[in-house]
């Protein structure tokens, strides 16, 4: 079913939003959006609340975040309700390809695309506080490229920073409509996907409030999440998984992204954040914290 923004707001305000399947929740996580911290929290919640939890690492199944079939096959062979699955994955279309009772309730958490690009840029070069060192493309760079700040990279218009990794497909999917060169159309497609397919999309900048909302919306899975978040063990792990040597971009770089490569990604983020705040208002959850990576 397709919903327009106006009708979605009415549904949120009236509370007329329910999970499509309480026996299966799928968080197809964005990279660099607190998924490591969330994994630690979910391990504790699974023991506390008695649900089956799995985190699929890239090497567990076919190593592609773009393909639907390996994920569908994995679910068919591992589904044990109540079941929560966490994986870096573009949105997967389960409709017509799996029994109805195995089709998930989708949730996700996104972050400001400018912060996302910044975090990925420095993470590829320096890794985490707990595990420093290059990752992926960061290991094949020249010394000059490796030591270059994001601002310097943008100033020199290098492809390392002027062609950011795909943002839309995590919420939109791997279809051609989600990769169209017309980003205005991809934005509209992704916005519609959020309205039609996602039960809840949280915001990394407000991680605690995201968990508070999930405690209310999916209590059999997330009940007690904030208590675990505030525990000494998780707080320590959060400090250790922050991106090492990350630098805040300057205003010139910020405007470059907002008016260029990330214009529509920022528009989508602002749309999702507006929906998030509408949801929190209905749930009576105030925004009091900001998360830093």
C-alpha atoms as a PDB file:
ATOM      1  CA  UNK A   1       0.000   0.000   0.000  1.00  0.00           C
ATOM      2  CA  UNK A   2       1.289   3.448  -0.903  1.00  0.00           C
ATOM      3  CA  UNK A   3       0.888   6.292   1.565  1.00  0.00           C
ATOM      4  CA  UNK A   4       1.262   9.989   0.978  1.00  0.00           C
ATOM      5  CA  UNK A   5       3.077  12.174   3.483  1.00  0.00           C
ATOM      6  CA  UNK A   6      -0.137  13.880   4.623  1.00  0.00           C
ATOM      7  CA  UNK A   7      -1.862  10.561   5.347  1.00  0.00           C
ATOM      8  CA  UNK A   8       1.239   9.197   7.074  1.00  0.00           C
ATOM      9  CA  UNK A   9       1.268  12.145   9.460  1.00  0.00           C
ATOM     10  CA  UNK A  10      -2.379  11.469  10.276  1.00  0.00           C
ATOM     11  CA  UNK A  11      -1.586   7.814  10.935  1.00  0.00           C
ATOM     12  CA  UNK A  12       1.353   8.716  13.176  1.00  0.00           C
ATOM     13  CA  UNK A  13      -0.677  11.248  15.141  1.00  0.00           C
ATOM     14  CA  UNK A  14      -3.535   8.790  15.661  1.00  0.00           C
ATOM     15  CA  UNK A  15      -1.267   5.862  16.495  1.00  0.00           C
ATOM     16  CA  UNK A  16      -2.624   3.922  13.513  1.00  0.00           C
ATOM     17  CA  UNK A  17       0.714   2.270  12.760  1.00  0.00           C
ATOM     18  CA  UNK A  18       1.332  -1.366  13.612  1.00  0.00           C
ATOM     19  CA  UNK A  19       4.201  -3.784  12.895  1.00  0.00           C
ATOM     20  CA  UNK A  20       3.497  -6.010   9.911  1.00  0.00           C
ATOM     21  CA  UNK A  21       4.961  -9.069  11.654  1.00  0.00           C
ATOM     22  CA  UNK A  22       5.703  -9.277  15.375  1.00  0.00           C
ATOM     23  CA  UNK A  23       7.565 -12.550  14.834  1.00  0.00           C
ATOM     24  CA  UNK A  24      10.237 -11.115  12.535  1.00  0.00           C
ATOM     25  CA  UNK A  25      12.032  -7.776  12.744  1.00  0.00           C
ATOM     26  CA  UNK A  26      14.705  -6.958  10.161  1.00  0.00           C
ATOM     27  CA  UNK A  27      17.129  -4.087  10.740  1.00  0.00           C
ATOM     28  CA  UNK A  28      18.929  -3.720   7.393  1.00  0.00           C
ATOM     29  CA  UNK A  29      21.531  -1.455   8.920  1.00  0.00           C
ATOM     30  CA  UNK A  30      23.356   1.492   7.437  1.00  0.00           C
ATOM     31  CA  UNK A  31      27.144   1.273   7.779  1.00  0.00           C
ATOM     32  CA  UNK A  32      28.684   3.680  10.296  1.00  0.00           C
ATOM     33  CA  UNK A  33      25.361   4.199  12.072  1.00  0.00           C
ATOM     34  CA  UNK A  34      25.988   2.637  15.506  1.00  0.00           C
ATOM     35  CA  UNK A  35      25.294  -0.901  14.318  1.00  0.00           C
ATOM     36  CA  UNK A  36      28.199  -2.267  16.398  1.00  0.00           C
ATOM     37  CA  UNK A  37      26.780  -0.676  19.547  1.00  0.00           C
ATOM     38  CA  UNK A  38      23.300  -1.866  18.649  1.00  0.00           C
ATOM     39  CA  UNK A  39      24.627  -5.397  18.185  1.00  0.00           C
ATOM     40  CA  UNK A  40      25.985  -5.398  21.755  1.00  0.00           C
ATOM     41  CA  UNK A  41      22.650  -4.095  23.041  1.00  0.00           C
ATOM     42  CA  UNK A  42      20.660  -6.692  21.083  1.00  0.00           C
ATOM     43  CA  UNK A  43      22.786  -9.541  22.418  1.00  0.00           C
ATOM     44  CA  UNK A  44      21.753  -8.490  25.928  1.00  0.00           C
ATOM     45  CA  UNK A  45      18.136  -7.921  24.952  1.00  0.00           C
ATOM     46  CA  UNK A  46      17.842 -11.354  23.320  1.00  0.00           C
ATOM     47  CA  UNK A  47      18.856 -12.984  26.607  1.00  0.00           C
ATOM     48  CA  UNK A  48      16.599 -10.720  28.633  1.00  0.00           C
ATOM     49  CA  UNK A  49      13.494 -10.832  26.427  1.00  0.00           C
ATOM     50  CA  UNK A  50      13.802 -14.343  25.020  1.00  0.00           C
ATOM     51  CA  UNK A  51      13.888 -13.760  21.278  1.00  0.00           C
ATOM     52  CA  UNK A  52      16.176 -15.267  18.659  1.00  0.00           C
ATOM     53  CA  UNK A  53      18.774 -12.818  17.416  1.00  0.00           C
ATOM     54  CA  UNK A  54      21.208 -13.118  14.532  1.00  0.00           C
ATOM     55  CA  UNK A  55      23.726 -10.703  13.074  1.00  0.00           C
ATOM     56  CA  UNK A  56      24.851 -11.650   9.592  1.00  0.00           C
ATOM     57  CA  UNK A  57      28.425 -10.653   8.897  1.00  0.00           C
ATOM     58  CA  UNK A  58      29.569 -10.165   5.328  1.00  0.00           C
ATOM     59  CA  UNK A  59      31.325 -13.534   5.210  1.00  0.00           C
ATOM     60  CA  UNK A  60      28.361 -15.556   6.490  1.00  0.00           C
ATOM     61  CA  UNK A  61      26.440 -15.583   3.204  1.00  0.00           C
ATOM     62  CA  UNK A  62      27.075 -14.368  -0.337  1.00  0.00           C
ATOM     63  CA  UNK A  63      29.197 -11.272   0.134  1.00  0.00           C
ATOM     64  CA  UNK A  64      26.926  -8.705  -1.450  1.00  0.00           C
ATOM     65  CA  UNK A  65      24.693  -6.149   0.197  1.00  0.00           C
ATOM     66  CA  UNK A  66      22.948  -5.646  -3.134  1.00  0.00           C
ATOM     67  CA  UNK A  67      21.437  -9.088  -3.679  1.00  0.00           C
ATOM     68  CA  UNK A  68      18.048 -10.184  -2.345  1.00  0.00           C
ATOM     69  CA  UNK A  69      18.296 -13.938  -2.957  1.00  0.00           C
ATOM     70  CA  UNK A  70      21.025 -14.844  -0.386  1.00  0.00           C
ATOM     71  CA  UNK A  71      19.168 -13.015   2.396  1.00  0.00           C
ATOM     72  CA  UNK A  72      15.848 -14.618   1.495  1.00  0.00           C
ATOM     73  CA  UNK A  73      17.489 -18.053   1.415  1.00  0.00           C
ATOM     74  CA  UNK A  74      19.130 -17.390   4.785  1.00  0.00           C
ATOM     75  CA  UNK A  75      15.813 -16.399   6.361  1.00  0.00           C
ATOM     76  CA  UNK A  76      14.041 -19.451   4.934  1.00  0.00           C
ATOM     77  CA  UNK A  77      16.615 -21.716   6.573  1.00  0.00           C
ATOM     78  CA  UNK A  78      17.157 -19.896   9.879  1.00  0.00           C
ATOM     79  CA  UNK A  79      13.824 -18.304  10.767  1.00  0.00           C
ATOM     80  CA  UNK A  80      12.929 -19.119  14.394  1.00  0.00           C
ATOM     81  CA  UNK A  81      10.262 -16.775  15.747  1.00  0.00           C
ATOM     82  CA  UNK A  82      10.388 -14.456  17.536  1.00  0.00           C
ATOM     83  CA  UNK A  83      13.324 -13.442  15.348  1.00  0.00           C
ATOM     84  CA  UNK A  84      15.382 -10.281  14.921  1.00  0.00           C
ATOM     85  CA  UNK A  85      17.933 -10.048  12.106  1.00  0.00           C
ATOM     86  CA  UNK A  86      20.689  -7.435  11.756  1.00  0.00           C
ATOM     87  CA  UNK A  87      22.707  -7.059   8.540  1.00  0.00           C
ATOM     88  CA  UNK A  88      24.327  -4.397   6.375  1.00  0.00           C
ATOM     89  CA  UNK A  89      21.936  -4.750   3.449  1.00  0.00           C
ATOM     90  CA  UNK A  90      20.057  -2.758   0.841  1.00  0.00           C
ATOM     91  CA  UNK A  91      16.286  -3.029   1.266  1.00  0.00           C
ATOM     92  CA  UNK A  92      15.092  -6.519   0.267  1.00  0.00           C
ATOM     93  CA  UNK A  93      11.779  -7.200  -1.445  1.00  0.00           C
ATOM     94  CA  UNK A  94      10.386 -10.315   0.265  1.00  0.00           C
ATOM     95  CA  UNK A  95       6.911 -10.018  -1.301  1.00  0.00           C
ATOM     96  CA  UNK A  96       5.912 -13.076  -3.316  1.00  0.00           C
ATOM     97  CA  UNK A  97       9.263 -14.750  -2.671  1.00  0.00           C
ATOM     98  CA  UNK A  98       8.807 -16.098   0.838  1.00  0.00           C
ATOM     99  CA  UNK A  99       5.838 -17.262   2.959  1.00  0.00           C
ATOM    100  CA  UNK A 100       3.834 -14.360   4.360  1.00  0.00           C
ATOM    101  CA  UNK A 101       4.715 -15.230   7.960  1.00  0.00           C
ATOM    102  CA  UNK A 102       8.408 -14.778   7.106  1.00  0.00           C
ATOM    103  CA  UNK A 103       8.013 -11.272   5.697  1.00  0.00           C
ATOM    104  CA  UNK A 104       9.605  -8.870   8.171  1.00  0.00           C
ATOM    105  CA  UNK A 105       8.752  -5.726  10.020  1.00  0.00           C
ATOM    106  CA  UNK A 106      11.394  -3.330   8.732  1.00  0.00           C
ATOM    107  CA  UNK A 107      13.266  -0.908  10.977  1.00  0.00           C
ATOM    108  CA  UNK A 108      16.393   1.138  10.366  1.00  0.00           C
ATOM    109  CA  UNK A 109      18.470   3.987  11.741  1.00  0.00           C
ATOM    110  CA  UNK A 110      20.103   6.614   9.566  1.00  0.00           C
ATOM    111  CA  UNK A 111      22.484   9.478  10.133  1.00  0.00           C
ATOM    112  CA  UNK A 112      23.090  12.900   8.673  1.00  0.00           C
ATOM    113  CA  UNK A 113      24.704  12.124   5.273  1.00  0.00           C
ATOM    114  CA  UNK A 114      27.410  14.749   5.821  1.00  0.00           C
ATOM    115  CA  UNK A 115      28.393  13.130   9.125  1.00  0.00           C
ATOM    116  CA  UNK A 116      28.107   9.728   7.450  1.00  0.00           C
ATOM    117  CA  UNK A 117      30.530  10.692   4.665  1.00  0.00           C
ATOM    118  CA  UNK A 118      32.925  12.230   7.185  1.00  0.00           C
ATOM    119  CA  UNK A 119      32.899   9.147   9.396  1.00  0.00           C
ATOM    120  CA  UNK A 120      33.417   6.765   6.455  1.00  0.00           C
ATOM    121  CA  UNK A 121      36.230   8.919   5.061  1.00  0.00           C
ATOM    122  CA  UNK A 122      38.283   8.846   8.264  1.00  0.00           C
ATOM    123  CA  UNK A 123      37.282   5.305   9.264  1.00  0.00           C
ATOM    124  CA  UNK A 124      38.705   3.945   5.997  1.00  0.00           C
ATOM    125  CA  UNK A 125      42.004   5.611   6.874  1.00  0.00           C
ATOM    126  CA  UNK A 126      42.274   5.187  10.632  1.00  0.00           C
ATOM    127  CA  UNK A 127      39.682   2.674  11.863  1.00  0.00           C
ATOM    128  CA  UNK A 128      38.307   2.638  15.413  1.00  0.00           C
ATOM    129  CA  UNK A 129      39.875   3.759  18.652  1.00  0.00           C
ATOM    130  CA  UNK A 130      39.942   0.096  19.765  1.00  0.00           C
ATOM    131  CA  UNK A 131      41.164  -1.252  16.430  1.00  0.00           C
ATOM    132  CA  UNK A 132      43.160   1.382  14.547  1.00  0.00           C
ATOM    133  CA  UNK A 133      44.312   0.916  10.989  1.00  0.00           C
ATOM    134  CA  UNK A 134      43.099   1.308   7.430  1.00  0.00           C
ATOM    135  CA  UNK A 135      39.979  -0.348   6.020  1.00  0.00           C
ATOM    136  CA  UNK A 136      39.030  -1.161   2.429  1.00  0.00           C
ATOM    137  CA  UNK A 137      40.097   1.495  -0.039  1.00  0.00           C
ATOM    138  CA  UNK A 138      42.019   3.250   2.718  1.00  0.00           C
ATOM    139  CA  UNK A 139      44.651   0.509   2.539  1.00  0.00           C
ATOM    140  CA  UNK A 140      45.481   1.085  -1.122  1.00  0.00           C
ATOM    141  CA  UNK A 141      45.916   4.855  -1.058  1.00  0.00           C
ATOM    142  CA  UNK A 142      49.100   6.793  -1.514  1.00  0.00           C
ATOM    143  CA  UNK A 143      50.556   8.348   1.620  1.00  0.00           C
ATOM    144  CA  UNK A 144      49.413  11.766   0.435  1.00  0.00           C
ATOM    145  CA  UNK A 145      45.820  10.573  -0.057  1.00  0.00           C
ATOM    146  CA  UNK A 146      45.842   8.772   3.274  1.00  0.00           C
ATOM    147  CA  UNK A 147      46.943  11.837   5.240  1.00  0.00           C
ATOM    148  CA  UNK A 148      44.716  14.280   3.377  1.00  0.00           C
ATOM    149  CA  UNK A 149      41.795  15.784   5.295  1.00  0.00           C
ATOM    150  CA  UNK A 150      38.298  15.612   3.826  1.00  0.00           C
ATOM    151  CA  UNK A 151      38.374  19.380   3.316  1.00  0.00           C
ATOM    152  CA  UNK A 152      41.622  19.112   1.350  1.00  0.00           C
ATOM    153  CA  UNK A 153      40.227  16.240  -0.692  1.00  0.00           C
ATOM    154  CA  UNK A 154      37.127  18.236  -1.658  1.00  0.00           C
ATOM    155  CA  UNK A 155      39.262  21.293  -2.409  1.00  0.00           C
ATOM    156  CA  UNK A 156      41.245  19.174  -4.887  1.00  0.00           C
ATOM    157  CA  UNK A 157      38.030  17.614  -6.271  1.00  0.00           C
ATOM    158  CA  UNK A 158      39.340  14.055  -5.984  1.00  0.00           C
ATOM    159  CA  UNK A 159      36.958  11.169  -6.677  1.00  0.00           C
ATOM    160  CA  UNK A 160      37.793   9.786  -3.210  1.00  0.00           C
ATOM    161  CA  UNK A 161      35.443  12.374  -1.750  1.00  0.00           C
ATOM    162  CA  UNK A 162      33.407  13.845  -4.616  1.00  0.00           C
ATOM    163  CA  UNK A 163      31.641  10.545  -5.380  1.00  0.00           C
ATOM    164  CA  UNK A 164      30.274   9.370  -2.022  1.00  0.00           C
ATOM    165  CA  UNK A 165      29.166   5.777  -1.428  1.00  0.00           C
ATOM    166  CA  UNK A 166      25.497   5.054  -2.206  1.00  0.00           C
ATOM    167  CA  UNK A 167      23.140   6.251   0.530  1.00  0.00           C
ATOM    168  CA  UNK A 168      19.657   5.710  -0.901  1.00  0.00           C
ATOM    169  CA  UNK A 169      19.732   1.921  -1.586  1.00  0.00           C
ATOM    170  CA  UNK A 170      19.782   0.954   2.109  1.00  0.00           C
ATOM    171  CA  UNK A 171      16.258   2.310   2.331  1.00  0.00           C
ATOM    172  CA  UNK A 172      15.258   2.016  -1.319  1.00  0.00           C
ATOM    173  CA  UNK A 173      16.758  -1.241  -2.588  1.00  0.00           C
ATOM    174  CA  UNK A 174      19.042  -2.384  -5.420  1.00  0.00           C
ATOM    175  CA  UNK A 175      16.609  -1.789  -8.297  1.00  0.00           C
ATOM    176  CA  UNK A 176      17.414   0.569 -11.164  1.00  0.00           C
ATOM    177  CA  UNK A 177      14.856   3.051  -9.803  1.00  0.00           C
ATOM    178  CA  UNK A 178      17.089   3.459  -6.739  1.00  0.00           C
ATOM    179  CA  UNK A 179      20.178   4.151  -8.863  1.00  0.00           C
ATOM    180  CA  UNK A 180      18.714   6.508 -11.461  1.00  0.00           C
ATOM    181  CA  UNK A 181      21.054   9.343 -12.465  1.00  0.00           C
ATOM    182  CA  UNK A 182      18.136  11.677 -11.641  1.00  0.00           C
ATOM    183  CA  UNK A 183      18.638  11.903  -7.891  1.00  0.00           C
ATOM    184  CA  UNK A 184      15.419  13.859  -7.485  1.00  0.00           C
ATOM    185  CA  UNK A 185      13.549  10.763  -8.696  1.00  0.00           C
ATOM    186  CA  UNK A 186      15.578   8.437  -6.459  1.00  0.00           C
ATOM    187  CA  UNK A 187      14.785  10.699  -3.514  1.00  0.00           C
ATOM    188  CA  UNK A 188      11.056  10.423  -4.225  1.00  0.00           C
ATOM    189  CA  UNK A 189      11.288   6.643  -4.639  1.00  0.00           C
ATOM    190  CA  UNK A 190      13.186   6.267  -1.353  1.00  0.00           C
ATOM    191  CA  UNK A 191      10.827   8.585   0.495  1.00  0.00           C
ATOM    192  CA  UNK A 192       7.911   6.460  -0.678  1.00  0.00           C
ATOM    193  CA  UNK A 193       9.697   3.306   0.440  1.00  0.00           C
ATOM    194  CA  UNK A 194      10.022   4.727   3.962  1.00  0.00           C
ATOM    195  CA  UNK A 195       6.304   5.517   4.016  1.00  0.00           C
ATOM    196  CA  UNK A 196       5.234   2.143   2.620  1.00  0.00           C
ATOM    197  CA  UNK A 197       7.689  -0.360   4.050  1.00  0.00           C
ATOM    198  CA  UNK A 198       9.293   0.856   7.277  1.00  0.00           C
ATOM    199  CA  UNK A 199       7.630   0.554  10.646  1.00  0.00           C
ATOM    200  CA  UNK A 200      10.209   2.849  12.195  1.00  0.00           C
ATOM    201  CA  UNK A 201      13.325   4.734  11.082  1.00  0.00           C
ATOM    202  CA  UNK A 202      15.442   6.105  13.902  1.00  0.00           C
ATOM    203  CA  UNK A 203      18.045   8.855  13.865  1.00  0.00           C
ATOM    204  CA  UNK A 204      21.620   8.228  14.983  1.00  0.00           C
ATOM    205  CA  UNK A 205      22.023  11.754  16.373  1.00  0.00           C
ATOM    206  CA  UNK A 206      19.256  10.801  18.796  1.00  0.00           C
ATOM    207  CA  UNK A 207      20.262   7.229  19.530  1.00  0.00           C
ATOM    208  CA  UNK A 208      18.824   7.110  23.047  1.00  0.00           C
ATOM    209  CA  UNK A 209      15.487   8.521  21.890  1.00  0.00           C
ATOM    210  CA  UNK A 210      15.469   5.991  19.045  1.00  0.00           C
ATOM    211  CA  UNK A 211      15.819   3.188  21.599  1.00  0.00           C
ATOM    212  CA  UNK A 212      13.149   4.747  23.835  1.00  0.00           C
ATOM    213  CA  UNK A 213      10.742   4.762  20.899  1.00  0.00           C
ATOM    214  CA  UNK A 214      11.555   1.142  20.056  1.00  0.00           C
ATOM    215  CA  UNK A 215      10.966   0.171  23.688  1.00  0.00           C
ATOM    216  CA  UNK A 216       7.384   1.381  23.231  1.00  0.00           C
ATOM    217  CA  UNK A 217       6.828   0.248  19.656  1.00  0.00           C
ATOM    218  CA  UNK A 218       8.472  -3.201  19.902  1.00  0.00           C
ATOM    219  CA  UNK A 219       8.623  -3.947  23.650  1.00  0.00           C
ATOM    220  CA  UNK A 220       9.038  -7.712  23.268  1.00  0.00           C
ATOM    221  CA  UNK A 221      12.345  -7.035  21.510  1.00  0.00           C
ATOM    222  CA  UNK A 222      13.568  -3.683  22.815  1.00  0.00           C
ATOM    223  CA  UNK A 223      12.193  -3.575  26.348  1.00  0.00           C
ATOM    224  CA  UNK A 224      15.114  -2.566  28.592  1.00  0.00           C
ATOM    225  CA  UNK A 225      17.265  -1.225  25.736  1.00  0.00           C
ATOM    226  CA  UNK A 226      18.014   2.143  27.334  1.00  0.00           C
ATOM    227  CA  UNK A 227      19.003   0.507  30.613  1.00  0.00           C
ATOM    228  CA  UNK A 228      21.542  -1.640  28.754  1.00  0.00           C
ATOM    229  CA  UNK A 229      22.738   1.384  26.750  1.00  0.00           C
ATOM    230  CA  UNK A 230      23.476   3.300  29.943  1.00  0.00           C
ATOM    231  CA  UNK A 231      25.351   0.382  31.510  1.00  0.00           C
ATOM    232  CA  UNK A 232      29.082   0.705  32.061  1.00  0.00           C
ATOM    233  CA  UNK A 233      29.951  -2.076  29.601  1.00  0.00           C
ATOM    234  CA  UNK A 234      28.135  -0.533  26.621  1.00  0.00           C
ATOM    235  CA  UNK A 235      29.355   2.973  27.409  1.00  0.00           C
ATOM    236  CA  UNK A 236      32.929   1.699  27.380  1.00  0.00           C
ATOM    237  CA  UNK A 237      32.403  -0.125  24.076  1.00  0.00           C
ATOM    238  CA  UNK A 238      30.887   3.007  22.513  1.00  0.00           C
ATOM    239  CA  UNK A 239      34.002   5.012  23.327  1.00  0.00           C
ATOM    240  CA  UNK A 240      36.207   2.326  21.819  1.00  0.00           C
ATOM    241  CA  UNK A 241      34.243   2.112  18.548  1.00  0.00           C
ATOM    242  CA  UNK A 242      34.386   5.796  17.723  1.00  0.00           C
ATOM    243  CA  UNK A 243      36.123   6.654  14.467  1.00  0.00           C
ATOM    244  CA  UNK A 244      39.741   7.538  15.060  1.00  0.00           C
ATOM    245  CA  UNK A 245      41.171  10.924  13.993  1.00  0.00           C
ATOM    246  CA  UNK A 246      37.836  12.170  12.641  1.00  0.00           C
ATOM    247  CA  UNK A 247      37.796  15.897  11.810  1.00  0.00           C
ATOM    248  CA  UNK A 248      34.727  18.061  11.375  1.00  0.00           C
ATOM    249  CA  UNK A 249      34.355  19.410   7.842  1.00  0.00           C
ATOM    250  CA  UNK A 250      34.563  23.164   7.338  1.00  0.00           C
ATOM    251  CA  UNK A 251      31.659  25.286   6.112  1.00  0.00           C
ATOM    252  CA  UNK A 252      32.931  25.428   2.529  1.00  0.00           C
ATOM    253  CA  UNK A 253      32.998  21.627   2.329  1.00  0.00           C
ATOM    254  CA  UNK A 254      29.607  21.430   3.981  1.00  0.00           C
ATOM    255  CA  UNK A 255      28.057  23.760   1.419  1.00  0.00           C
ATOM    256  CA  UNK A 256      29.738  21.833  -1.403  1.00  0.00           C
ATOM    257  CA  UNK A 257      28.009  18.623  -0.322  1.00  0.00           C
ATOM    258  CA  UNK A 258      24.655  20.243   0.480  1.00  0.00           C
ATOM    259  CA  UNK A 259      24.484  21.915  -2.924  1.00  0.00           C
ATOM    260  CA  UNK A 260      26.105  19.102  -4.873  1.00  0.00           C
ATOM    261  CA  UNK A 261      26.790  15.381  -4.288  1.00  0.00           C
ATOM    262  CA  UNK A 262      24.608  15.021  -1.163  1.00  0.00           C
ATOM    263  CA  UNK A 263      21.821  17.496  -1.899  1.00  0.00           C
ATOM    264  CA  UNK A 264      19.061  14.906  -2.156  1.00  0.00           C
ATOM    265  CA  UNK A 265      20.528  12.624   0.507  1.00  0.00           C
ATOM    266  CA  UNK A 266      20.313  15.575   2.923  1.00  0.00           C
ATOM    267  CA  UNK A 267      16.749  16.197   1.783  1.00  0.00           C
ATOM    268  CA  UNK A 268      15.841  12.567   2.521  1.00  0.00           C
ATOM    269  CA  UNK A 269      17.507  12.725   5.925  1.00  0.00           C
ATOM    270  CA  UNK A 270      15.545  15.851   6.834  1.00  0.00           C
ATOM    271  CA  UNK A 271      12.345  14.145   5.695  1.00  0.00           C
ATOM    272  CA  UNK A 272      13.086  11.064   7.837  1.00  0.00           C
ATOM    273  CA  UNK A 273      14.038  13.248  10.794  1.00  0.00           C
ATOM    274  CA  UNK A 274      10.748  15.115  10.533  1.00  0.00           C
ATOM    275  CA  UNK A 275       8.824  11.828  10.594  1.00  0.00           C
ATOM    276  CA  UNK A 276      10.948  10.681  13.528  1.00  0.00           C
ATOM    277  CA  UNK A 277      10.073  13.787  15.532  1.00  0.00           C
ATOM    278  CA  UNK A 278       6.377  13.368  14.675  1.00  0.00           C
ATOM    279  CA  UNK A 279       6.550   9.822  16.010  1.00  0.00           C
ATOM    280  CA  UNK A 280       8.309  10.878  19.197  1.00  0.00           C
ATOM    281  CA  UNK A 281       5.760  13.641  19.769  1.00  0.00           C
ATOM    282  CA  UNK A 282       2.929  11.108  19.585  1.00  0.00           C
ATOM    283  CA  UNK A 283       4.772   8.743  21.936  1.00  0.00           C
ATOM    284  CA  UNK A 284       5.495  11.576  24.366  1.00  0.00           C
ATOM    285  CA  UNK A 285       9.278  11.123  24.163  1.00  0.00           C
ATOM    286  CA  UNK A 286      11.273  14.379  24.443  1.00  0.00           C
ATOM    287  CA  UNK A 287      14.570  14.809  22.615  1.00  0.00           C
ATOM    288  CA  UNK A 288      17.239  15.459  25.258  1.00  0.00           C
ATOM    289  CA  UNK A 289      20.449  13.883  23.915  1.00  0.00           C
ATOM    290  CA  UNK A 290      22.751  14.034  20.901  1.00  0.00           C
ATOM    291  CA  UNK A 291      25.038  11.158  19.966  1.00  0.00           C
ATOM    292  CA  UNK A 292      28.578  11.771  18.785  1.00  0.00           C
ATOM    293  CA  UNK A 293      30.600   9.247  16.763  1.00  0.00           C
END
